[in-house]
């Protein structure tokens, strides 16, 4: 594995053309350069990403993949191990990408149902007339497991919780975390009568400022609430 990962080759444009947007790969690498602390790690990231694309040529590169890969490389600091973990992680996350499946639509439908159960007032505000447009604020959260809205230390904590929750709590912990984010700021959303664009702007401004441990606690409480409701009476 180490030998295979250490191969040095120039990336062919064909590796990135499945998205019809070959510039995105380079742009995303540049955007995360300051997190990787040096050209050596940037080279590792490129090697891993291009190797994965080559192994999954029918999928190609999709915008956002570097965002998922970069934290793994930061924490593991090993090219071969990061490649293995990224490959495993993509088996779960690939169907969130619009080109690859319908997981995102299912996430939004489930979010609407959960919100209706947990907070009827917030549901009525965000999903009036049965529309779920305002819930598209959660799209990027689900696409990248909340990576772009959190600082790196919080990303590691959230990812570890989401991945382990499938074994001890719920395989849908990401949905409950998204629900906790909306609920935590419900008063701000309702008091200011925020519409979709306002909510998007608000969460963009709140990026890397969230009280993540509180949000994780609320998410766990919501899981227990739903479990209690589902218990036979």
mmCIF file of C-alpha atoms in Angstrom:
data_model
loop_
_atom_site.group_PDB
_atom_site.id
_atom_site.type_symbol
_atom_site.label_atom_id
_atom_site.label_comp_id
_atom_site.label_asym_id
_atom_site.label_seq_id
_atom_site.Cartn_x
_atom_site.Cartn_y
_atom_site.Cartn_z
ATOM 1 C CA UNK A 1 0.000 0.000 0.000
ATOM 2 C CA UNK A 2 2.789 2.396 0.955
ATOM 3 C CA UNK A 3 4.610 1.764 -2.296
ATOM 4 C CA UNK A 4 1.486 2.265 -4.338
ATOM 5 C CA UNK A 5 0.682 5.510 -2.540
ATOM 6 C CA UNK A 6 4.194 6.861 -2.989
ATOM 7 C CA UNK A 7 3.998 6.679 -6.769
ATOM 8 C CA UNK A 8 4.753 10.032 -8.316
ATOM 9 C CA UNK A 9 2.951 11.001 -11.468
ATOM 10 C CA UNK A 10 1.457 14.077 -13.071
ATOM 11 C CA UNK A 11 -2.333 14.207 -12.827
ATOM 12 C CA UNK A 12 -4.027 13.729 -16.151
ATOM 13 C CA UNK A 13 -6.880 16.149 -16.870
ATOM 14 C CA UNK A 14 -8.980 13.067 -17.621
ATOM 15 C CA UNK A 15 -8.955 12.208 -13.925
ATOM 16 C CA UNK A 16 -11.002 15.249 -13.036
ATOM 17 C CA UNK A 17 -13.261 15.663 -16.050
ATOM 18 C CA UNK A 18 -16.299 13.722 -14.900
ATOM 19 C CA UNK A 19 -17.667 16.851 -13.228
ATOM 20 C CA UNK A 20 -17.090 18.985 -16.345
ATOM 21 C CA UNK A 21 -15.497 21.470 -13.944
ATOM 22 C CA UNK A 22 -11.784 20.600 -13.905
ATOM 23 C CA UNK A 23 -10.830 23.835 -12.137
ATOM 24 C CA UNK A 24 -12.673 22.937 -8.930
ATOM 25 C CA UNK A 25 -10.043 20.475 -7.741
ATOM 26 C CA UNK A 26 -7.276 23.056 -7.910
ATOM 27 C CA UNK A 27 -9.416 25.751 -6.325
ATOM 28 C CA UNK A 28 -10.317 23.573 -3.358
ATOM 29 C CA UNK A 29 -6.702 22.553 -2.778
ATOM 30 C CA UNK A 30 -5.699 26.228 -2.712
ATOM 31 C CA UNK A 31 -8.575 27.045 -0.349
ATOM 32 C CA UNK A 32 -7.367 24.564 2.289
ATOM 33 C CA UNK A 33 -3.636 25.183 1.804
ATOM 34 C CA UNK A 34 -3.203 27.063 5.079
ATOM 35 C CA UNK A 35 -4.609 24.105 7.037
ATOM 36 C CA UNK A 36 -2.071 21.655 5.652
ATOM 37 C CA UNK A 37 1.037 23.571 6.736
ATOM 38 C CA UNK A 38 3.359 23.225 3.805
ATOM 39 C CA UNK A 39 3.812 22.014 0.265
ATOM 40 C CA UNK A 40 4.614 18.457 1.394
ATOM 41 C CA UNK A 41 1.139 17.967 2.809
ATOM 42 C CA UNK A 42 -0.402 19.625 -0.228
ATOM 43 C CA UNK A 43 1.413 17.101 -2.385
ATOM 44 C CA UNK A 44 0.113 14.285 -0.179
ATOM 45 C CA UNK A 45 -3.430 15.595 -0.506
ATOM 46 C CA UNK A 46 -3.137 15.782 -4.282
ATOM 47 C CA UNK A 47 -1.680 12.274 -4.447
ATOM 48 C CA UNK A 48 -4.463 10.805 -2.317
ATOM 49 C CA UNK A 49 -7.235 12.615 -4.165
ATOM 50 C CA UNK A 50 -5.924 11.750 -7.612
ATOM 51 C CA UNK A 51 -5.354 8.124 -6.583
ATOM 52 C CA UNK A 52 -8.933 7.860 -5.327
ATOM 53 C CA UNK A 53 -10.299 9.428 -8.512
ATOM 54 C CA UNK A 54 -8.232 7.014 -10.594
ATOM 55 C CA UNK A 55 -9.644 4.090 -8.608
ATOM 56 C CA UNK A 56 -13.163 5.500 -9.018
ATOM 57 C CA UNK A 57 -12.891 6.914 -12.507
ATOM 58 C CA UNK A 58 -16.616 6.422 -13.142
ATOM 59 C CA UNK A 59 -17.318 8.950 -10.376
ATOM 60 C CA UNK A 60 -14.445 11.360 -10.865
ATOM 61 C CA UNK A 61 -13.859 14.392 -8.697
ATOM 62 C CA UNK A 62 -16.861 16.158 -7.191
ATOM 63 C CA UNK A 63 -16.690 19.523 -5.469
ATOM 64 C CA UNK A 64 -16.360 19.087 -1.724
ATOM 65 C CA UNK A 65 -14.249 15.929 -1.713
ATOM 66 C CA UNK A 66 -11.097 17.814 -0.721
ATOM 67 C CA UNK A 67 -13.003 19.273 2.224
ATOM 68 C CA UNK A 68 -13.660 15.750 3.454
ATOM 69 C CA UNK A 69 -10.121 14.560 2.797
ATOM 70 C CA UNK A 70 -8.155 17.428 4.361
ATOM 71 C CA UNK A 71 -9.104 16.882 8.044
ATOM 72 C CA UNK A 72 -8.212 13.198 7.743
ATOM 73 C CA UNK A 73 -4.757 14.084 6.463
ATOM 74 C CA UNK A 74 -4.280 16.684 9.205
ATOM 75 C CA UNK A 75 -5.106 14.271 12.019
ATOM 76 C CA UNK A 76 -3.519 11.091 10.594
ATOM 77 C CA UNK A 77 -0.479 12.670 8.915
ATOM 78 C CA UNK A 78 0.075 9.507 6.891
ATOM 79 C CA UNK A 79 -0.587 9.295 3.176
ATOM 80 C CA UNK A 80 -1.446 5.599 2.935
ATOM 81 C CA UNK A 81 -3.581 5.526 6.082
ATOM 82 C CA UNK A 82 -5.430 8.686 5.051
ATOM 83 C CA UNK A 83 -6.173 7.173 1.647
ATOM 84 C CA UNK A 84 -7.583 4.039 3.279
ATOM 85 C CA UNK A 85 -9.764 6.037 5.679
ATOM 86 C CA UNK A 86 -10.969 8.382 2.946
ATOM 87 C CA UNK A 87 -11.899 5.422 0.748
ATOM 88 C CA UNK A 88 -13.916 3.906 3.587
ATOM 89 C CA UNK A 89 -15.573 7.212 4.439
ATOM 90 C CA UNK A 90 -16.581 7.886 0.842
ATOM 91 C CA UNK A 91 -18.542 4.638 0.758
ATOM 92 C CA UNK A 92 -20.884 6.259 3.276
ATOM 93 C CA UNK A 93 -20.839 9.814 1.969
ATOM 94 C CA UNK A 94 -20.739 9.453 -1.808
ATOM 95 C CA UNK A 95 -24.512 9.163 -2.096
ATOM 96 C CA UNK A 96 -24.928 12.598 -0.527
ATOM 97 C CA UNK A 97 -23.446 14.133 -3.651
ATOM 98 C CA UNK A 98 -26.194 15.055 -6.137
ATOM 99 C CA UNK A 99 -24.523 13.217 -9.007
ATOM 100 C CA UNK A 100 -24.470 9.929 -7.115
ATOM 101 C CA UNK A 101 -27.766 9.356 -5.337
ATOM 102 C CA UNK A 102 -30.832 10.597 -3.535
ATOM 103 C CA UNK A 103 -29.642 10.548 0.090
ATOM 104 C CA UNK A 104 -29.912 14.322 0.305
ATOM 105 C CA UNK A 105 -33.604 14.339 -0.606
ATOM 106 C CA UNK A 106 -34.240 11.674 2.014
ATOM 107 C CA UNK A 107 -32.302 13.695 4.585
ATOM 108 C CA UNK A 108 -34.424 16.777 3.922
ATOM 109 C CA UNK A 109 -37.675 14.836 4.166
ATOM 110 C CA UNK A 110 -36.592 13.255 7.436
ATOM 111 C CA UNK A 111 -35.458 16.626 8.771
ATOM 112 C CA UNK A 112 -38.914 18.047 8.095
ATOM 113 C CA UNK A 113 -40.539 15.189 10.009
ATOM 114 C CA UNK A 114 -38.166 15.486 12.964
ATOM 115 C CA UNK A 115 -38.579 19.249 13.140
ATOM 116 C CA UNK A 116 -42.358 18.883 13.104
ATOM 117 C CA UNK A 117 -42.152 16.520 16.076
ATOM 118 C CA UNK A 118 -39.574 18.449 18.107
ATOM 119 C CA UNK A 119 -40.578 22.059 17.439
ATOM 120 C CA UNK A 120 -43.916 22.693 15.760
ATOM 121 C CA UNK A 121 -43.509 26.480 15.720
ATOM 122 C CA UNK A 122 -40.132 26.342 14.013
ATOM 123 C CA UNK A 123 -41.486 23.758 11.571
ATOM 124 C CA UNK A 124 -44.435 26.005 10.683
ATOM 125 C CA UNK A 125 -42.046 28.882 10.068
ATOM 126 C CA UNK A 126 -39.521 26.972 7.966
ATOM 127 C CA UNK A 127 -41.866 24.556 6.198
ATOM 128 C CA UNK A 128 -45.011 26.613 5.702
ATOM 129 C CA UNK A 129 -47.425 25.265 3.081
ATOM 130 C CA UNK A 130 -45.497 21.999 3.089
ATOM 131 C CA UNK A 131 -42.448 23.559 1.414
ATOM 132 C CA UNK A 132 -39.028 22.559 2.741
ATOM 133 C CA UNK A 133 -37.002 25.214 0.921
ATOM 134 C CA UNK A 134 -35.692 26.765 4.137
ATOM 135 C CA UNK A 135 -34.355 23.378 5.218
ATOM 136 C CA UNK A 136 -31.863 23.539 2.360
ATOM 137 C CA UNK A 137 -29.710 25.411 4.858
ATOM 138 C CA UNK A 138 -28.806 21.901 6.040
ATOM 139 C CA UNK A 139 -27.605 20.820 2.581
ATOM 140 C CA UNK A 140 -23.946 21.685 3.087
ATOM 141 C CA UNK A 141 -24.026 20.289 6.624
ATOM 142 C CA UNK A 142 -25.024 16.868 5.335
ATOM 143 C CA UNK A 143 -22.812 17.023 2.244
ATOM 144 C CA UNK A 144 -19.608 17.494 4.253
ATOM 145 C CA UNK A 145 -20.610 16.251 7.726
ATOM 146 C CA UNK A 146 -20.657 19.868 8.994
ATOM 147 C CA UNK A 147 -17.024 20.443 8.051
ATOM 148 C CA UNK A 148 -17.328 23.957 6.611
ATOM 149 C CA UNK A 149 -19.250 25.370 9.562
ATOM 150 C CA UNK A 150 -16.827 24.284 12.278
ATOM 151 C CA UNK A 151 -13.246 24.922 13.314
ATOM 152 C CA UNK A 152 -10.931 21.943 12.861
ATOM 153 C CA UNK A 153 -10.900 20.870 16.506
ATOM 154 C CA UNK A 154 -14.696 20.782 16.474
ATOM 155 C CA UNK A 155 -14.736 18.949 13.145
ATOM 156 C CA UNK A 156 -12.757 16.110 14.710
ATOM 157 C CA UNK A 157 -15.112 15.926 17.687
ATOM 158 C CA UNK A 158 -18.245 15.993 15.532
ATOM 159 C CA UNK A 159 -16.952 13.447 13.027
ATOM 160 C CA UNK A 160 -15.891 11.043 15.753
ATOM 161 C CA UNK A 161 -19.337 11.340 17.336
ATOM 162 C CA UNK A 162 -21.224 10.849 14.067
ATOM 163 C CA UNK A 163 -19.145 7.821 13.091
ATOM 164 C CA UNK A 164 -19.338 6.129 16.483
ATOM 165 C CA UNK A 165 -23.024 6.959 17.002
ATOM 166 C CA UNK A 166 -23.954 4.407 14.365
ATOM 167 C CA UNK A 167 -22.759 1.702 16.749
ATOM 168 C CA UNK A 168 -24.105 3.056 20.042
ATOM 169 C CA UNK A 169 -26.951 5.510 19.415
ATOM 170 C CA UNK A 170 -28.208 6.157 15.885
ATOM 171 C CA UNK A 171 -26.853 5.821 12.358
ATOM 172 C CA UNK A 172 -28.695 9.088 11.647
ATOM 173 C CA UNK A 173 -26.882 11.177 14.246
ATOM 174 C CA UNK A 174 -26.054 13.764 11.578
ATOM 175 C CA UNK A 175 -29.784 14.468 11.238
ATOM 176 C CA UNK A 176 -30.157 15.037 14.955
ATOM 177 C CA UNK A 177 -27.108 17.293 15.013
ATOM 178 C CA UNK A 178 -28.610 19.376 12.208
ATOM 179 C CA UNK A 179 -31.842 19.491 14.176
ATOM 180 C CA UNK A 180 -29.971 20.672 17.267
ATOM 181 C CA UNK A 181 -28.367 23.494 15.257
ATOM 182 C CA UNK A 182 -31.744 24.765 14.105
ATOM 183 C CA UNK A 183 -33.266 24.352 17.553
ATOM 184 C CA UNK A 184 -30.381 26.074 19.351
ATOM 185 C CA UNK A 185 -30.938 29.230 17.303
ATOM 186 C CA UNK A 186 -34.726 28.901 17.007
ATOM 187 C CA UNK A 187 -35.487 32.088 18.955
ATOM 188 C CA UNK A 188 -33.211 34.150 16.721
ATOM 189 C CA UNK A 189 -34.806 32.659 13.600
ATOM 190 C CA UNK A 190 -38.369 33.154 14.825
ATOM 191 C CA UNK A 191 -37.956 36.536 16.544
ATOM 192 C CA UNK A 192 -36.368 37.980 13.402
ATOM 193 C CA UNK A 193 -38.827 36.232 11.083
ATOM 194 C CA UNK A 194 -35.906 34.912 9.044
ATOM 195 C CA UNK A 195 -36.520 33.567 5.574
ATOM 196 C CA UNK A 196 -34.268 31.144 3.717
ATOM 197 C CA UNK A 197 -31.649 33.687 2.596
ATOM 198 C CA UNK A 198 -31.558 35.234 6.076
ATOM 199 C CA UNK A 199 -31.000 31.831 7.674
ATOM 200 C CA UNK A 200 -28.221 31.008 5.203
ATOM 201 C CA UNK A 201 -26.517 34.335 5.926
ATOM 202 C CA UNK A 202 -26.886 33.855 9.668
ATOM 203 C CA UNK A 203 -25.279 30.412 9.689
ATOM 204 C CA UNK A 204 -22.490 31.614 7.393
ATOM 205 C CA UNK A 205 -21.733 34.370 9.902
ATOM 206 C CA UNK A 206 -21.839 31.857 12.756
ATOM 207 C CA UNK A 207 -19.301 29.528 11.132
ATOM 208 C CA UNK A 208 -16.679 28.303 13.642
ATOM 209 C CA UNK A 209 -18.516 30.044 16.507
ATOM 210 C CA UNK A 210 -20.889 27.267 17.590
ATOM 211 C CA UNK A 211 -20.957 25.716 21.062
ATOM 212 C CA UNK A 212 -20.367 22.256 19.660
ATOM 213 C CA UNK A 213 -20.484 20.290 22.914
ATOM 214 C CA UNK A 214 -23.864 21.825 23.739
ATOM 215 C CA UNK A 215 -25.121 20.953 20.261
ATOM 216 C CA UNK A 216 -23.943 17.357 20.598
ATOM 217 C CA UNK A 217 -25.705 17.114 23.957
ATOM 218 C CA UNK A 218 -28.950 18.454 22.482
ATOM 219 C CA UNK A 219 -28.682 16.001 19.588
ATOM 220 C CA UNK A 220 -28.357 13.088 22.027
ATOM 221 C CA UNK A 221 -31.384 14.352 23.951
ATOM 222 C CA UNK A 222 -33.411 14.475 20.741
ATOM 223 C CA UNK A 223 -32.515 10.855 19.992
ATOM 224 C CA UNK A 224 -33.835 9.840 23.406
ATOM 225 C CA UNK A 225 -36.981 11.908 22.854
ATOM 226 C CA UNK A 226 -37.726 10.139 19.575
ATOM 227 C CA UNK A 227 -36.978 6.750 21.143
ATOM 228 C CA UNK A 228 -39.428 7.456 23.952
ATOM 229 C CA UNK A 229 -42.120 8.430 21.460
ATOM 230 C CA UNK A 230 -41.585 5.206 19.521
ATOM 231 C CA UNK A 231 -41.803 2.940 22.554
ATOM 232 C CA UNK A 232 -44.951 0.794 22.610
ATOM 233 C CA UNK A 233 -47.476 2.020 25.139
#
